[in-house]
CSV table of C-alpha atoms in Angstrom, one decimal:
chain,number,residue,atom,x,y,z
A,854,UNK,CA,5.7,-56.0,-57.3
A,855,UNK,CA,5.9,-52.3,-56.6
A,856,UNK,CA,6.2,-49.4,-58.8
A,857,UNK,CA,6.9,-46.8,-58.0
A,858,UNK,CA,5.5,-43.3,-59.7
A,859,UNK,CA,7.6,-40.2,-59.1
A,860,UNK,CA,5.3,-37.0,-58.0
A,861,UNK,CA,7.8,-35.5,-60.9
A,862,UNK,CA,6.1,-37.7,-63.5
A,863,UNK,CA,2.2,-36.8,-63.4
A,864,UNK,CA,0.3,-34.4,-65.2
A,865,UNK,CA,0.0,-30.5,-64.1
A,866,UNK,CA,-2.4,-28.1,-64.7
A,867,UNK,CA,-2.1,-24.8,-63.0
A,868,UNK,CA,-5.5,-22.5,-64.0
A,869,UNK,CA,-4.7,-19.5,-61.3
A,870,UNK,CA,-7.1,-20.3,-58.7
A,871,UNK,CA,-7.1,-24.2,-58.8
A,872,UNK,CA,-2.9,-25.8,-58.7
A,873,UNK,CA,-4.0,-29.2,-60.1
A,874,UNK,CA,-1.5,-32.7,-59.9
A,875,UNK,CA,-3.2,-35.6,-62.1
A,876,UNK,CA,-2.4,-39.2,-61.0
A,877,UNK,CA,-3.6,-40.5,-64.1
A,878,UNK,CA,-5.1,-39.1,-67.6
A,879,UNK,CA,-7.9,-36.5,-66.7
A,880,UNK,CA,-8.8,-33.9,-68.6
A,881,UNK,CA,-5.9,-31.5,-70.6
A,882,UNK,CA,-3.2,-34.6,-69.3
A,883,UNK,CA,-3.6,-37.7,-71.2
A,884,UNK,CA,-1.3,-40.8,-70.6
A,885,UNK,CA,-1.9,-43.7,-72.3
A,886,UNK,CA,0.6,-45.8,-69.6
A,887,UNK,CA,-1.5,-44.3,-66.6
A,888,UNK,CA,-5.6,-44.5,-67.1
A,889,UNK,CA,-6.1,-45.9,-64.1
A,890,UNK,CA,-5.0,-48.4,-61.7
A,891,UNK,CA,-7.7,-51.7,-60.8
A,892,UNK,CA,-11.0,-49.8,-60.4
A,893,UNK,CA,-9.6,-46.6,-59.6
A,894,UNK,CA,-9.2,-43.9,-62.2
A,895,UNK,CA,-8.8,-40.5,-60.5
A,896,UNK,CA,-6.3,-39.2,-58.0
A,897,UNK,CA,-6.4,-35.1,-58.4
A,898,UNK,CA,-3.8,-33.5,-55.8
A,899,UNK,CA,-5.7,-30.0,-55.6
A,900,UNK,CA,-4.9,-26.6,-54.6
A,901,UNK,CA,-7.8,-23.9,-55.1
A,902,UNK,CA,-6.7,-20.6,-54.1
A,903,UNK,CA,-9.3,-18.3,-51.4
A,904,UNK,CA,-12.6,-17.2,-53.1
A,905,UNK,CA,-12.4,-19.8,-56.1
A,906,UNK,CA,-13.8,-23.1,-56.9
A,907,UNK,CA,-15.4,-25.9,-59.3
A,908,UNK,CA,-19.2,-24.3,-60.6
A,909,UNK,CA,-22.1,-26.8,-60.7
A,910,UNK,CA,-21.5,-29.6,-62.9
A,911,UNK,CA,-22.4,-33.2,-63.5
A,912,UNK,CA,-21.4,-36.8,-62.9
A,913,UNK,CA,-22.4,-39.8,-63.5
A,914,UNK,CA,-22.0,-43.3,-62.5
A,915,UNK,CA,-18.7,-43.0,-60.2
A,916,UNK,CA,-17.8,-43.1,-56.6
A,917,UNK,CA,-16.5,-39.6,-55.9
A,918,UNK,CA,-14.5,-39.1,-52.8
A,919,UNK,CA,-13.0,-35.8,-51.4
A,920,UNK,CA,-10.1,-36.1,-48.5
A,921,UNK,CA,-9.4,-32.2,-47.0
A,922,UNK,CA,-6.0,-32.5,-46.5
A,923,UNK,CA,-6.1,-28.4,-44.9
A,924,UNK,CA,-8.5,-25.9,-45.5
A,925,UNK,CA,-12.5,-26.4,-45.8
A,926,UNK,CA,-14.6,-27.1,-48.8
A,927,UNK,CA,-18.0,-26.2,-49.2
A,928,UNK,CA,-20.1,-28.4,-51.0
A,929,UNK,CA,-23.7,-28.2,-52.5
A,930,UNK,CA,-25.6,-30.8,-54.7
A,931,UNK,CA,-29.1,-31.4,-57.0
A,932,UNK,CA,-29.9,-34.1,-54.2
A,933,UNK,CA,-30.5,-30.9,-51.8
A,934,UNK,CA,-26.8,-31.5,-49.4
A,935,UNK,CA,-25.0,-28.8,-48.0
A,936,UNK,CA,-22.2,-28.9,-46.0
A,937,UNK,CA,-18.5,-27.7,-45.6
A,938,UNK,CA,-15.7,-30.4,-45.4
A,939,UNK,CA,-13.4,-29.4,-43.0
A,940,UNK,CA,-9.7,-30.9,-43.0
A,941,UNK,CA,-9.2,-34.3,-41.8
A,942,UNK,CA,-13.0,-35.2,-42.8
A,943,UNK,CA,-13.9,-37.7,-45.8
A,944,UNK,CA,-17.0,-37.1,-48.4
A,945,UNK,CA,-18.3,-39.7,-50.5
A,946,UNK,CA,-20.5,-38.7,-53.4
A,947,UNK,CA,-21.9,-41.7,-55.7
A,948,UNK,CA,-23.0,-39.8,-58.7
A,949,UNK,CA,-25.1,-43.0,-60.2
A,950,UNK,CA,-27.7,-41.9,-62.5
A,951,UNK,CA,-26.6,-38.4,-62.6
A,952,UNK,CA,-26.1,-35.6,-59.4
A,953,UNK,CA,-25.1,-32.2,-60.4
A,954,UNK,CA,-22.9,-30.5,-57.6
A,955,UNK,CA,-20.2,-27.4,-56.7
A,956,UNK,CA,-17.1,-27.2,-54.7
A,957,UNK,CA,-16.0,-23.9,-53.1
A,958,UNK,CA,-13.2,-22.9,-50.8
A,959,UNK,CA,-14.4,-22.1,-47.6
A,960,UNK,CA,-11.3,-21.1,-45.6
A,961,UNK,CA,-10.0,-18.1,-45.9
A,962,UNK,CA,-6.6,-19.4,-47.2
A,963,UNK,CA,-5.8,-22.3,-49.8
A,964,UNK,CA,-7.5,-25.4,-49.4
A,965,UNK,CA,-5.9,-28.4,-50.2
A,966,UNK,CA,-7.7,-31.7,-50.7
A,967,UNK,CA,-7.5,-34.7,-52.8
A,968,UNK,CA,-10.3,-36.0,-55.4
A,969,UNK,CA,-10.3,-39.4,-55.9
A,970,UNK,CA,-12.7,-41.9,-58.2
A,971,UNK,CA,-13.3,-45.2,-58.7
A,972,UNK,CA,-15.9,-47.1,-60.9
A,973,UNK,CA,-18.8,-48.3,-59.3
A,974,UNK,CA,-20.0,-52.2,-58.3
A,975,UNK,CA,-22.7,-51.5,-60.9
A,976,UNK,CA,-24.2,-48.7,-62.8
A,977,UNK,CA,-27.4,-46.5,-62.8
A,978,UNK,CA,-27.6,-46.6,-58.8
A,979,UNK,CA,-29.4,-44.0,-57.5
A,980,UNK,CA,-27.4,-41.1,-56.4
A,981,UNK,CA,-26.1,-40.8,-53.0
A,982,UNK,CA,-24.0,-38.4,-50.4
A,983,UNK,CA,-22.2,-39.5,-46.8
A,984,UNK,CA,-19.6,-37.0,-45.1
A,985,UNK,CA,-18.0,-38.6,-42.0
A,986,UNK,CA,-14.9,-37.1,-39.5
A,987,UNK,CA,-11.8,-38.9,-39.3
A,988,UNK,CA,-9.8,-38.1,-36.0
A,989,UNK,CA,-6.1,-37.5,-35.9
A,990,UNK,CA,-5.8,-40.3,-33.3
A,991,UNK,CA,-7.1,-43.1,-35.6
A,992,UNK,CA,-4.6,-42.4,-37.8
A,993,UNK,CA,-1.5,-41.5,-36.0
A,994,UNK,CA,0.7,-44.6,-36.2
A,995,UNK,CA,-1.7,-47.2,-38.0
A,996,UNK,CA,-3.9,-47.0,-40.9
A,997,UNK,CA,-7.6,-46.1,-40.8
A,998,UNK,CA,-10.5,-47.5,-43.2
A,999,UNK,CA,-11.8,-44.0,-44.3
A,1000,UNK,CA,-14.0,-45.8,-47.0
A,1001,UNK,CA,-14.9,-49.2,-47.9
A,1002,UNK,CA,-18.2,-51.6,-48.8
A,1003,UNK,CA,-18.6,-52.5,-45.2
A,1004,UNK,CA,-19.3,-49.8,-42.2
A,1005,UNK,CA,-16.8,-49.1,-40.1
A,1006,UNK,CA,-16.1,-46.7,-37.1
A,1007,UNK,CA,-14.7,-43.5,-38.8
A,1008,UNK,CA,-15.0,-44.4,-43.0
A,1009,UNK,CA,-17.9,-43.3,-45.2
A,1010,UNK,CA,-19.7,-46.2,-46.9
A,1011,UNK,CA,-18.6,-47.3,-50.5
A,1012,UNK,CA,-20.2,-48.3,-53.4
A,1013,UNK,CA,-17.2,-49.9,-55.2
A,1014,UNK,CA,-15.4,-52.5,-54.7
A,1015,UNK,CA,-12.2,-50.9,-52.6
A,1016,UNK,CA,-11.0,-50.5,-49.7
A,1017,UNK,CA,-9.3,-47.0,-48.9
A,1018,UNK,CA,-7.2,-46.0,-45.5
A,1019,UNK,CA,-4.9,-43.1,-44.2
A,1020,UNK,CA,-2.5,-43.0,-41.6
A,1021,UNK,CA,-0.3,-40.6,-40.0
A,1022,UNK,CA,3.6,-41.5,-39.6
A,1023,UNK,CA,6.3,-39.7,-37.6
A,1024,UNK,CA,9.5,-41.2,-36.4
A,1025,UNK,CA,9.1,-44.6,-34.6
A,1026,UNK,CA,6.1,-45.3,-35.6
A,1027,UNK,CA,5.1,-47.8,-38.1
A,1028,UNK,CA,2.5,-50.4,-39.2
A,1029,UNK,CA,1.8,-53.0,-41.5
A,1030,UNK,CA,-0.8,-54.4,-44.3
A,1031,UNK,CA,-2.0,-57.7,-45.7
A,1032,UNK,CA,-3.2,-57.4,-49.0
A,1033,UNK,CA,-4.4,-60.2,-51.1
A,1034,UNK,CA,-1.7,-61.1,-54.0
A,1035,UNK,CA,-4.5,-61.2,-56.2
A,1036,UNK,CA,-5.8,-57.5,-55.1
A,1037,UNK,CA,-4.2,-54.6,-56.7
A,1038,UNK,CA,-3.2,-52.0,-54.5
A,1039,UNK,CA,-2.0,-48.1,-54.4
A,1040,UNK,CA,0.1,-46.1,-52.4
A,1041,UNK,CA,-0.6,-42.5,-52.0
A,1042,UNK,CA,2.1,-40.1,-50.1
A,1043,UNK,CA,-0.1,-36.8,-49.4
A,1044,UNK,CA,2.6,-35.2,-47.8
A,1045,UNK,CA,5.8,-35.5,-45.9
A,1046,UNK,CA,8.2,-38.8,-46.5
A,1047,UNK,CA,7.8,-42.2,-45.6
A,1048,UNK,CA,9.4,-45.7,-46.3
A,1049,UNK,CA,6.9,-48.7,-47.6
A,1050,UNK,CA,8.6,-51.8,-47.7
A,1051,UNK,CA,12.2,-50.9,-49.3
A,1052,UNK,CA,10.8,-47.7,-51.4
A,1053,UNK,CA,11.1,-44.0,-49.6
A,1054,UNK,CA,8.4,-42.3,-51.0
A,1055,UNK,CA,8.4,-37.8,-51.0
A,1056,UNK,CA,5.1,-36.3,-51.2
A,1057,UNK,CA,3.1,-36.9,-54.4
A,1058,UNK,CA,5.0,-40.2,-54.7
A,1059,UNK,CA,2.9,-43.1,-55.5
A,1060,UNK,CA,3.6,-47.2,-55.5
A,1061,UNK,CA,1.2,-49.5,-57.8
A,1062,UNK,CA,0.8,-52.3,-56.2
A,1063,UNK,CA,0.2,-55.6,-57.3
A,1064,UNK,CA,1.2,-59.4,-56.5
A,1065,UNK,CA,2.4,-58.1,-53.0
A,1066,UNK,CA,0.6,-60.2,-49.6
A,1067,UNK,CA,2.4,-57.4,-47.1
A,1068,UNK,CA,3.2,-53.3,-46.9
A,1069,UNK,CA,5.6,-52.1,-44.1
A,1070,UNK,CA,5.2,-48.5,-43.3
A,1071,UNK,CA,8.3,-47.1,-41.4
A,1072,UNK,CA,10.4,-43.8,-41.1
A,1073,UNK,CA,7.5,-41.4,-41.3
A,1074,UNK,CA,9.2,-37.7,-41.2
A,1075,UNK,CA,5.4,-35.8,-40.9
A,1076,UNK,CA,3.9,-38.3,-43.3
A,1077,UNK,CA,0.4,-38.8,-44.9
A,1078,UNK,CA,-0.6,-41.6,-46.8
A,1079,UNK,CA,-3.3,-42.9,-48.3
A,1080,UNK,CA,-4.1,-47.0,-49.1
A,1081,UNK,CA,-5.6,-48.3,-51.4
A,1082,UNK,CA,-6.7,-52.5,-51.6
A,1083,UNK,CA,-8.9,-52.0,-55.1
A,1084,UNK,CA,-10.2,-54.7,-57.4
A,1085,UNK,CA,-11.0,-54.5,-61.0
């Protein structure tokens, strides 16, 4: 079964320097219908104008991951890590007992990324950081593992029990992926338009996934999506 979520339908929050799109309830946007989806909770589509960006703050127990869609972020945490994320890279933060960390712009236009969580195998892990580069030929035409419980050759390592690609569609190209039945999945469409299985998805669109063995990804027109294969 797929269902599909409208970009129309999330929540919004627009604070001047951050242009914030909220998969499911976070903060100001609450949504009883949309907490979460399997084990993951957070999909924030965010904009943060030049010059701006999150102060130091905390987090706990949760699987943090940042995926520059363009721009740079520059990030800084309590377990000493510095480092600016440029586009196309993946971060993976696992907050565990407790990190405190910032997120600035660092391009000199808007950066635009995506902010995703999902709950932990277990709780009260000790806090943990991995940044890795994703090329744009691992993901043009197929999907990429960008994060998952198991190393793998571009993907940052995960602490939760998910696994999360991204691919890169244009015109001919397409690809397929087997899913367990008994697995939720998500369907993420960062940008541009693209056709899983019989459902044309705009950017910001989103599929929950669930009781499905197979996605079909076709018709790309300057498409990015993200995967998800997420358990509970």
């Amino acid at each position: 079964m797929l269902i599909k979520r409208p970009a129309a339908e999330r929540g919004h929050a627009n604070h001047g320097w951050l242009d914030s799109h909220h998969s499911f309830s976070f903060a100001g946007y609450h949504d009883p219908a949309h907490m979460g989806w399997g084990n993951l909770r957070v999909i924030n589509d965010d904009r943060i104008a030049a010059g701006s960006g999150f102060g130091r703050h905390p987090h706990r127990d949760m699987e943090i991951i940042s995926y520059i869609l363009s721009g740079a972020l520059a990030h800084e945490d309590s377990l000493g890590n510095r480092s600016v994320i440029p586009a196309g890279d993946v971060q993976r933060m696992s907050a565990g007992t407790g990190v405190l960390h910032s997120e600035y712009n660092a391009a000199d236009g808007e950066t635009h990324f995506l902010q995703i969580w999902l709950y932990p195998q277990q709780q009260g892990m000790a806090p943990g950081y991995q940044q890795r580069s994703v090329p744009i030929a691992a993901k043009r035409g197929q999907l990429c593992v960008i994060a998952s419980p198991q190393d793998s050759e571009h993907g940052v390592r995960l602490f939760a029990d998910a696994t999360l690609y991204a691919g890169l569609f244009d015109g001919a190209e397409q690809a397929s992926l087997a899913l367990d039945p008994q697995r939720k999945g998500y369907v993420f469409l960062a940008r541009g338009q693209l056709t899983v299985n019989d459902q044309t998805l705009h950017a910001g669109d989103a599929l929950l996934v669930s009781a499905e063995s197979r996605l079909d990804f076709r018709d790309g027109m300057a498409a990015e999506v993200l995967v998800f294969d997420l358990g509970e």
